[in-house]
Coordinates of C-alpha atoms in Angstrom, one line a residue:
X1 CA 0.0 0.0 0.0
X2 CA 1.0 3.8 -0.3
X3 CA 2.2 5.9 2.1
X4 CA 2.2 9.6 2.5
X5 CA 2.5 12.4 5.5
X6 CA -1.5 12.2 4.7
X7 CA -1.7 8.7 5.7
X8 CA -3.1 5.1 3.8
X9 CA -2.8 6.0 0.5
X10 CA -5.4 4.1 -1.9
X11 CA -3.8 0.4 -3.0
X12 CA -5.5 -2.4 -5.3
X13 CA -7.9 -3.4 -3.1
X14 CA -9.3 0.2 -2.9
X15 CA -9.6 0.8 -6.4
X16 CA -11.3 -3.0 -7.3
X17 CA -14.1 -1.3 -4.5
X18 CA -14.2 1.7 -6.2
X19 CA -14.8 -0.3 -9.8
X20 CA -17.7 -2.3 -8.0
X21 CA -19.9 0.2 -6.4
X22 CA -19.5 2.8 -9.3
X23 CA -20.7 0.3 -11.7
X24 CA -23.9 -0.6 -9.3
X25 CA -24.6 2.9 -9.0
X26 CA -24.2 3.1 -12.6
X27 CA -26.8 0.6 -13.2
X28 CA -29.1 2.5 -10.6
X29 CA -28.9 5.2 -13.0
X30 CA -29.7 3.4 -16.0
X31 CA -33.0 1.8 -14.1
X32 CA -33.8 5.3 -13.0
X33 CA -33.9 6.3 -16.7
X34 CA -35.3 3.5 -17.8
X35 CA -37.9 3.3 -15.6
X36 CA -39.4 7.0 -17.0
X37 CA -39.4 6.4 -20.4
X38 CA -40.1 3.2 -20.1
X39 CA -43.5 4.2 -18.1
X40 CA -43.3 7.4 -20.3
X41 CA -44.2 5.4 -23.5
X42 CA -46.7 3.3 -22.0
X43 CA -48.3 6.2 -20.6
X44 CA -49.7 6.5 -24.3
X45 CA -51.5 3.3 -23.4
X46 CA -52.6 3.0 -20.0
X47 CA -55.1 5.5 -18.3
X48 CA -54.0 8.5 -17.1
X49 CA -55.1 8.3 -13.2
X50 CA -52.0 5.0 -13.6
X51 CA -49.0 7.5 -14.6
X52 CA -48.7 9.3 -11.4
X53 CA -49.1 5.9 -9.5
X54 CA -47.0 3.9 -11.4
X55 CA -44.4 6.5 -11.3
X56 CA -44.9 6.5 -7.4
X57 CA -44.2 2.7 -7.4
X58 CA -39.9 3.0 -8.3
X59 CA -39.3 5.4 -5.5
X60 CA -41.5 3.3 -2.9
X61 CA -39.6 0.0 -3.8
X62 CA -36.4 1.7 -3.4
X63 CA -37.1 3.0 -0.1
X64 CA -37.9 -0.3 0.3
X65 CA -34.8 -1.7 -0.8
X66 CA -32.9 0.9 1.4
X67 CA -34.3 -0.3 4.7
X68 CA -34.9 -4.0 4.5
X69 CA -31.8 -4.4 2.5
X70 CA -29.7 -1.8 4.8
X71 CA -30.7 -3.6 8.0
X72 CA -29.8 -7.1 6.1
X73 CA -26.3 -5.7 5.1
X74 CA -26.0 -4.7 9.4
X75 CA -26.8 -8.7 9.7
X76 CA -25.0 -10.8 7.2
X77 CA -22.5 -8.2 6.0
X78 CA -21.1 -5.4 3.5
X79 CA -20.5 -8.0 1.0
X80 CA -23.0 -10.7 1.8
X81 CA -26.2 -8.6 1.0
X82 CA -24.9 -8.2 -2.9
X83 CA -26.0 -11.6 -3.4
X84 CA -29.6 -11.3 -3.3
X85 CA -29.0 -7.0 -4.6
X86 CA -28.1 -8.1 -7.4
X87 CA -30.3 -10.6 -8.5
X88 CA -33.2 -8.4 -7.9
X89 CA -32.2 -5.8 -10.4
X90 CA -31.0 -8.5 -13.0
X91 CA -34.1 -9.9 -13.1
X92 CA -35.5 -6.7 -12.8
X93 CA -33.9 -5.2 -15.8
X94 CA -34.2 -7.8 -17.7
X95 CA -37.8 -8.1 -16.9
X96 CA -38.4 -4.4 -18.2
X97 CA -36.5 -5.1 -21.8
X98 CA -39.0 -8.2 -21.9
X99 CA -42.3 -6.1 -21.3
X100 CA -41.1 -3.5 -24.3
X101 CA -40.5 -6.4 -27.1
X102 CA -43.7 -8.4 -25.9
X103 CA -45.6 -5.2 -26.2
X104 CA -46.2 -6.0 -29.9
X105 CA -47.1 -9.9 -29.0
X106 CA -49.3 -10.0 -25.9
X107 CA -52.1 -7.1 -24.9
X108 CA -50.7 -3.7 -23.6
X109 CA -52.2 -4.7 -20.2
X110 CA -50.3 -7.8 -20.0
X111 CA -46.8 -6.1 -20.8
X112 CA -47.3 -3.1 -18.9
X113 CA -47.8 -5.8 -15.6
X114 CA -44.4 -7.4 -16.8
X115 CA -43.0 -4.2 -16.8
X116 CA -44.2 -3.0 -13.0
X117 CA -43.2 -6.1 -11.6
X118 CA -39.8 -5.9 -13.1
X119 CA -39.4 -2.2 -12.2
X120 CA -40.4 -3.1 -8.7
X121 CA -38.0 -6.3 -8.5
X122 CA -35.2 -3.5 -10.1
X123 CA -35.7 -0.4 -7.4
X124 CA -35.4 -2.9 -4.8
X125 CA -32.0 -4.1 -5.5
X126 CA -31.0 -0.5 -6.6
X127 CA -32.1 0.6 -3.4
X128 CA -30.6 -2.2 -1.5
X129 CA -26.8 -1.4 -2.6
X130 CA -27.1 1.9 -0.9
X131 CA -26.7 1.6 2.5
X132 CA -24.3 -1.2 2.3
X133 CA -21.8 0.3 0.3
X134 CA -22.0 3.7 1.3
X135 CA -21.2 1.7 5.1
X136 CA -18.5 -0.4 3.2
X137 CA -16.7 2.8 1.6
X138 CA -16.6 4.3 5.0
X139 CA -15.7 1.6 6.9
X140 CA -12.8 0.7 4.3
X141 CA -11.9 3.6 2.9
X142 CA -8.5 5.3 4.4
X143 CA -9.9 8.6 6.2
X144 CA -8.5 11.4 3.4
X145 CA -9.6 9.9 1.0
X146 CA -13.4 8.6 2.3
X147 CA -14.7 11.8 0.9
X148 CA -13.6 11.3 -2.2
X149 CA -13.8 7.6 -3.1
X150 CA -18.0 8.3 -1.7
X151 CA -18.6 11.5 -3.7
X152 CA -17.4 9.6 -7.0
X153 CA -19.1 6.0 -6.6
X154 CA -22.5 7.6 -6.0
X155 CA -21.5 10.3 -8.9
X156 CA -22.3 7.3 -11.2
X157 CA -25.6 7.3 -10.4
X158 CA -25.8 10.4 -12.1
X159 CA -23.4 9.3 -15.1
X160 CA -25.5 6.1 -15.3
X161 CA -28.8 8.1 -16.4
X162 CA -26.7 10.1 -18.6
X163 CA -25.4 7.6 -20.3
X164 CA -28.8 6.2 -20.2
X165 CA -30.6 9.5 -21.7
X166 CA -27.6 9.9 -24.5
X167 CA -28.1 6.4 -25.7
X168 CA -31.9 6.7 -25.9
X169 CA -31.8 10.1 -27.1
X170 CA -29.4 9.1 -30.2
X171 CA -31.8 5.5 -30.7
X172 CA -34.8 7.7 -30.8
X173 CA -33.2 9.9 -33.9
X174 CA -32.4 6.4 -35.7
X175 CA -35.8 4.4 -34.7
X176 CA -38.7 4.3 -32.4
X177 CA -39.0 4.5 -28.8
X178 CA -39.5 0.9 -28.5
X179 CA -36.3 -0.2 -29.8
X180 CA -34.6 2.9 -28.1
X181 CA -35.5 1.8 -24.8
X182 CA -34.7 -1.6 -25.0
X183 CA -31.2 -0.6 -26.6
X184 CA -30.9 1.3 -23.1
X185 CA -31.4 -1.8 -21.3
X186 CA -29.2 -4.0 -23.0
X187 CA -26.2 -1.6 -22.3
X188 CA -27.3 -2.0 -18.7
X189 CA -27.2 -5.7 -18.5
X190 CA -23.9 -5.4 -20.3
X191 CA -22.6 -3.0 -17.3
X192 CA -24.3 -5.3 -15.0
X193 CA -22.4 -8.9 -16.0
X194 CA -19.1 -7.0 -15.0
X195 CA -20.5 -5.4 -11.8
X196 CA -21.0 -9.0 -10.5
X197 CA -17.5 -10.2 -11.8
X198 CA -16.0 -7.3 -9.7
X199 CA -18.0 -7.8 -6.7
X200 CA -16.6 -11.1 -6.0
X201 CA -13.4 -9.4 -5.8
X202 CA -14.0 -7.1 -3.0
X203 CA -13.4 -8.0 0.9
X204 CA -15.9 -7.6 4.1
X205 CA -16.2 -4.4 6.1
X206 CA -13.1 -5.3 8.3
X207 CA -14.9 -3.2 11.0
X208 CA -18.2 -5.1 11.1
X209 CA -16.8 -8.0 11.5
X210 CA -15.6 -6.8 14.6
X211 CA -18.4 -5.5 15.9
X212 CA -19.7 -9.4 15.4
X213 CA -17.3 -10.4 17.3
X214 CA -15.1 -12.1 14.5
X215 CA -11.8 -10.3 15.3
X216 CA -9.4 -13.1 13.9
X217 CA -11.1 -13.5 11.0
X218 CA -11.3 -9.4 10.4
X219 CA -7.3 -9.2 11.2
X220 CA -6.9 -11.9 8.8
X221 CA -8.8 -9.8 5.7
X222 CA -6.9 -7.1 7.0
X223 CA -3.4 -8.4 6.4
X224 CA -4.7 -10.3 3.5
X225 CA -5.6 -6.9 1.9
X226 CA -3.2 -3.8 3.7
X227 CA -6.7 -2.8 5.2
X228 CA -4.9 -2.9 8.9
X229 CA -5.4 1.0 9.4
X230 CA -8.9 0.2 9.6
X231 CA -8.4 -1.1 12.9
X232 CA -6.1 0.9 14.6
X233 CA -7.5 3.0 17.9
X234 CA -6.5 6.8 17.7
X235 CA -7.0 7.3 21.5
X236 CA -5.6 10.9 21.3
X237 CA -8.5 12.0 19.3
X238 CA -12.1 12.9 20.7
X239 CA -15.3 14.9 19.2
X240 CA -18.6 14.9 20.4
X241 CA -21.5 14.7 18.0
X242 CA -24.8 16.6 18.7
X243 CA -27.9 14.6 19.9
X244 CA -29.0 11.6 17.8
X245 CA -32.5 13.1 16.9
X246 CA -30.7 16.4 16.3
X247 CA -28.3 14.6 13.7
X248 CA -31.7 12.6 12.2
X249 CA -33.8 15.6 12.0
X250 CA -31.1 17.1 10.5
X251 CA -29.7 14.5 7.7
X252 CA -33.9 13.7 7.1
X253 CA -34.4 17.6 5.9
X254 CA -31.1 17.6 3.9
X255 CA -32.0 14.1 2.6
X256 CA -36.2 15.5 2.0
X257 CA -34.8 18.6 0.0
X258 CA -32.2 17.1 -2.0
X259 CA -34.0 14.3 -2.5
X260 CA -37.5 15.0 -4.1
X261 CA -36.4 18.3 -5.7
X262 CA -34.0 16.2 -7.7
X263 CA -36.6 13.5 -8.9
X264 CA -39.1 16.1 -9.2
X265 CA -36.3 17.8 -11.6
X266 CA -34.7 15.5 -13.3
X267 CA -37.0 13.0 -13.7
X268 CA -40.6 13.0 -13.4
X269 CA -41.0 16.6 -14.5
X270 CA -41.4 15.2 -18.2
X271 CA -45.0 14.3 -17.6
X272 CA -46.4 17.5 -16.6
X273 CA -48.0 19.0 -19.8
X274 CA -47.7 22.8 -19.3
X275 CA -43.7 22.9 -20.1
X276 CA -41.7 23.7 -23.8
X277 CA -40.9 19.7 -23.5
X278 CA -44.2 18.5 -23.0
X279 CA -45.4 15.9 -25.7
X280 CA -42.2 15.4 -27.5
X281 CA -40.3 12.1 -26.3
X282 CA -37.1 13.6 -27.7
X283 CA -37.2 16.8 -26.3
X284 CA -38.2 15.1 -22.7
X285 CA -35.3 12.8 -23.1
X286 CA -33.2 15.9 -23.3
X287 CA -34.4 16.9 -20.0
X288 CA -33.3 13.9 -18.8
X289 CA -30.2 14.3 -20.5
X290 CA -29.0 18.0 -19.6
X291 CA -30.2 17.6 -15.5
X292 CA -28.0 13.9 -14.9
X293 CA -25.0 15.5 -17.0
X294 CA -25.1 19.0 -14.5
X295 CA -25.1 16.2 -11.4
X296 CA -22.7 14.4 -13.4
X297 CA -20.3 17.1 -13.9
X298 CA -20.8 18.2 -10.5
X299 CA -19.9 15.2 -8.8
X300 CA -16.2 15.9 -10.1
X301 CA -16.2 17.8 -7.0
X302 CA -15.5 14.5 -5.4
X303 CA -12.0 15.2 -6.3
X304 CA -11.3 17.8 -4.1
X305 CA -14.0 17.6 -1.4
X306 CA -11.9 16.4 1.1
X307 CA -10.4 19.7 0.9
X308 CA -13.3 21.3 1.8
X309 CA -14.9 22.0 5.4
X310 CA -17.9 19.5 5.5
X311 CA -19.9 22.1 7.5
X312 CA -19.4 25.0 4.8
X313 CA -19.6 22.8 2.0
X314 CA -23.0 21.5 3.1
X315 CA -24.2 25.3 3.5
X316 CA -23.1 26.2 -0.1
X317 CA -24.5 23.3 -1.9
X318 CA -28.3 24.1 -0.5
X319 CA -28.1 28.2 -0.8
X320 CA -27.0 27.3 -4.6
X321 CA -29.9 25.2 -5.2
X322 CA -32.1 27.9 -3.3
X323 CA -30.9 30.2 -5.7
X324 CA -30.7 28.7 -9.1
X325 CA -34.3 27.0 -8.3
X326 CA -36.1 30.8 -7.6
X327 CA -35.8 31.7 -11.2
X328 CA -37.0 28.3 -12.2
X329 CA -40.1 28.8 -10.4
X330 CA -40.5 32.7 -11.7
X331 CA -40.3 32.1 -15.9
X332 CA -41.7 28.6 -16.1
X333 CA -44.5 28.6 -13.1
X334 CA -45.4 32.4 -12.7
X335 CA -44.7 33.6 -16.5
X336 CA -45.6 30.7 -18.3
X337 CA -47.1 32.1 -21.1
X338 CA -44.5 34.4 -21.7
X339 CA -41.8 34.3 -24.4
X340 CA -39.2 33.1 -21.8
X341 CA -42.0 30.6 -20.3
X342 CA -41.6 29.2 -23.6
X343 CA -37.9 28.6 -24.0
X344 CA -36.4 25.2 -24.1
X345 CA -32.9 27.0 -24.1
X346 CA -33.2 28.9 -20.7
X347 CA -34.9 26.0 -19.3
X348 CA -32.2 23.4 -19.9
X349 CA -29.8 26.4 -18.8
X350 CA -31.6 26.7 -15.7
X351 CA -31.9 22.9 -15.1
X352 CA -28.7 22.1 -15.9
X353 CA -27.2 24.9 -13.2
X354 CA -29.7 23.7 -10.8
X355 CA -28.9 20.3 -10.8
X356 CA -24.9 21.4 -10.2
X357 CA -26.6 21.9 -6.8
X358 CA -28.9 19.5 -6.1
X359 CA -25.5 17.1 -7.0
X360 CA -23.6 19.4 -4.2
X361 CA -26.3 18.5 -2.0
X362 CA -26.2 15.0 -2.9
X363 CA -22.5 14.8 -1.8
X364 CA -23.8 16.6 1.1
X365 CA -25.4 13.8 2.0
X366 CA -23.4 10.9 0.9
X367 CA -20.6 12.0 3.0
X368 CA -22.7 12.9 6.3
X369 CA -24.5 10.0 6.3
X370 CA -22.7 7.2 7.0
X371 CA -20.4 9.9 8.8
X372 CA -22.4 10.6 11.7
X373 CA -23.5 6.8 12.7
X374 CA -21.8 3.8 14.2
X375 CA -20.4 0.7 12.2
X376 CA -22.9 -1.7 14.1
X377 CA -25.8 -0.3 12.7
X378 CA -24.3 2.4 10.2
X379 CA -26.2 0.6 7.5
X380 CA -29.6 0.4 9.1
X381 CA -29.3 4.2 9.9
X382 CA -29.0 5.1 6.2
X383 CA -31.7 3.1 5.0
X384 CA -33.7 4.3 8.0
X385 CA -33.0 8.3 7.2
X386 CA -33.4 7.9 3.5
X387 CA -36.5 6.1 4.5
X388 CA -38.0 9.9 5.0
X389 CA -36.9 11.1 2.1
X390 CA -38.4 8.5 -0.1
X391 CA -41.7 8.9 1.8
X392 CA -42.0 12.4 1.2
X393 CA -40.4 12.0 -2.4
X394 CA -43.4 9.4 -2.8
X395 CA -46.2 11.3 -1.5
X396 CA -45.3 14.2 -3.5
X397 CA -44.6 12.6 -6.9
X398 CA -48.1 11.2 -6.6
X399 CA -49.7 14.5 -5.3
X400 CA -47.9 16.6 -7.9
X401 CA -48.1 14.3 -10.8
X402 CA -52.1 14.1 -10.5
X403 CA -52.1 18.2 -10.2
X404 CA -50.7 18.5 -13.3
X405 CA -50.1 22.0 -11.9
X406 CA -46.8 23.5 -13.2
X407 CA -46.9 26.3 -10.7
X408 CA -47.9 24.0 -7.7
X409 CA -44.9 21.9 -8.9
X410 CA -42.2 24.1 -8.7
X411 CA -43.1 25.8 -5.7
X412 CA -43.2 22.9 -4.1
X413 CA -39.7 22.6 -5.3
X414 CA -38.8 26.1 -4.3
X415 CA -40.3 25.5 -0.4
X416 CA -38.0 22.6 0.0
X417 CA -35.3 24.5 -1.1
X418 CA -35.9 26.4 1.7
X419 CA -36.2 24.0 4.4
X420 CA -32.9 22.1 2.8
X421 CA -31.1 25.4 3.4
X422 CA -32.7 25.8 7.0
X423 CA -31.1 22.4 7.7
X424 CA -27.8 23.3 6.0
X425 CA -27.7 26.3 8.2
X426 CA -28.4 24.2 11.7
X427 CA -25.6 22.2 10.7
X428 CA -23.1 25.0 9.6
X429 CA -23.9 26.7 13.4
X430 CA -24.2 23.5 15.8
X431 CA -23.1 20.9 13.8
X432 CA -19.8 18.9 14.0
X433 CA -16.9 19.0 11.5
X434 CA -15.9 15.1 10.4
X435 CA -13.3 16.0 7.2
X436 CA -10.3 13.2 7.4
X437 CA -11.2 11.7 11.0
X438 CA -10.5 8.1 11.3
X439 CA -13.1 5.9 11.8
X440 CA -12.9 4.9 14.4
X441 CA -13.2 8.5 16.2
X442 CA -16.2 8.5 14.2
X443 CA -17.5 5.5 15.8
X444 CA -16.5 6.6 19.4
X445 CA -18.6 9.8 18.7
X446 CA -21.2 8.3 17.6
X447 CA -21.8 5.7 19.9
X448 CA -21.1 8.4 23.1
X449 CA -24.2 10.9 21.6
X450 CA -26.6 8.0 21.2

């Protein structure tokens, strides 16, 4: 392993982890994508009271996934949970590309049913590899570079519907939706098939198997791969951690703003039918598009955020979204008749400088998270706090969606803004500052404020 003045540098072992969880997150993306146009051309079929609950059905099966799956990985294990993870979303996936091509062969009823099974079976397993390998990252990761390695693996999520968007997007200019969607989900099985190769390359959480009570086998993975520095006790160093529900409430509001504005955003926007996009697949592909590549680009940050105070960086992320989102909501929900009401160019401006944010924000999160709870139940923490966030996503998909209200939409968007930033700013003034501290400091503080 490397050394430097800084510490564990990042060896093999830490780069095959890296490999792994990007590429799940990249399939997480690809689901996401596929999921919305995927529900977005059968919504040409189906009634129209189904859209707004069908689209409701992803993010409840995630949040799903992140609970059940998070509390598993505190049970059996970092790496053991992949096993069933993975599964789900393979048959998931593969599910979805089934219910497209039979569309032409059985009844539209019939396929659209294949299709919200799968999608169900998919969100699940997506859902499931968060808390787990968020835990895993922190656990394994050496401290100055935990910031990094967790900003960029959940980065792919973002690159993943990008990816996702540009490959349906250039399909749609050559054929129809059908076979554009499915040529999505093929590249995501492809991405998939080496996901699980590189999986079974990657060690267990040295530190939860500790916490079981497995200490010779966890000094044995250890040695085996120069993860020994995640063992070692820095007595010298002590921080104390605000309350438990102070750190919940907190992470929930950060995790409720950042959250649903970015789905409401980037995603399931594309179905209201007030907007420049509305009614044109290729132009509501492009939305897709332009929001995951601003969160895509943004999440380069992740190269430099351990640079950066955790506390100011969490404050800057929600008062940009706060202010990029306030135009937003004047041209397109208070002037939307107007000439700029109309423009496809300022909007994908707009979205795209927006999203920068929300991705901040998302960092935000991904970094605080698994930060401010212990290794023995790190996981079911997670799942549990992202729990909140999906509910509220969930209720306000479904509220929104059925509205159909462009103006109701984005303020909703606006007034979580607001109470992201609130939460940003209760952090910044009584929070604690967790940049580069070794685990196990983290754990100690955690476990002493609980």
């Amino acid at each position: 392993m490397n050394k430097s003045s800084r510490g564990p540098g990042l060896s093999g072992t830490h780069y095959v982890m890296f490999m792994s969880y990007s590429l799940t997150f990249l399939i997480w993306g690809f689901v996401t994508a596929s999921g919305v146009m995927t529900l977005y051309y059968f919504s040409n079929h189906i009634p129209r009271f189904l859209v707004p609950l069908s689209a409701a059905l992803g993010p409840i099966f995630l949040m799903i996934g992140n609970v059940f799956m998070g509390r598993l990985a505190d049970i059996v294990g970092r790496r053991g949970i992949y096993v069933y993870t993975m599964a789900l979303y393979t048959i998931g996936l593969i599910g979805m590309g089934s219910s497209i091509l039979l569309m032409n062969i059985i009844s539209v009823s019939k396929a659209f049913i294949l299709f919200i099974i799968s999608y169900i079976l998919a969100e699940i397993g997506v859902g499931g590899e968060e808390p787990p390998a968020l835990a895993a990252t922190t656990e394994l990761i050496p401290p100055n570079y935990r910031g990094a390695m967790l900003v960029l693996i959940t980065n792919f999520d973002n690159i993943g519907a990008t990816i996702a968007s540009a490959i349906l997007l250039l399909a749609l200019m050559r054929g129809t939706q059908l076979s554009a969607t499915w040529t999505m989900i093929s590249a995501a099985i492809v991405v998939l098939i080496v996901a699980i190769i590189t999986r079974l390359l990657t060690p267990e959480s040295v530190r939860w198997l500790v916490t079981k009570g497995k200490v010779h086998e966890a000094e044995r993975i250890a040695k085996e791969y120069g993860l020994s520095y995640a063992l070692t006790e820095s007595p010298g160093q002590l921080i104390k951690f605000p309350s438990l529900w102070f750190r919940t409430l907190v992470l929930s509001l950060l995790g409720v703003s950042q959250l649903v504005t970015y789905g409401l955003m980037a995603y399931y926007i594309v179905y209201l039918p007030s907007l420049p996009f509305s009614g044109d697949e290729t132009l509501a592909t492009q939305v897709l598009l332009w929001a995951n590549l601003g969160a895509s680009m943004a999440g380069l940050i992740g190269f430099i955020v351990d640079r950066l105070s955790r506390k100011t960086f969490t404050l800057f992320s929600y008062l940009g979204g706060l202010l990029t989102m306030i135009p937003i909501f004047i041209i397109y929900g208070l002037m939307t008749n107007s000439h700029l009401g109309s423009s496809l160019t300022i909007f994908y401006t707009l979205l795209f400088l927006n999203m920068v944010f929300s991705e901040f924000g998302w960092a935000v999160r991904t970094l605080l998270e698994p930060e401010l709870y212990p290794t023995k139940n790190r996981a079911t923490w997670v799942g549990m706090v992202r729990l909140i966030a999906w509910t509220i996503y969930v209720l306000l998909i479904y509220y929104l969606l059925a509205s159909t209200n462009a103006f109701t939409y984005l303020l909703s968007n606006l007034i979580l803004y607001v109470i992201g930033f609130s939460a940003a700013l209760a952090w910044f003034i009584h929070g604690t500052e967790t940049r580069g501290l070794p685990i196990n400091v983290l754990d100690k503080a955690a476990d002493k404020s609980n």
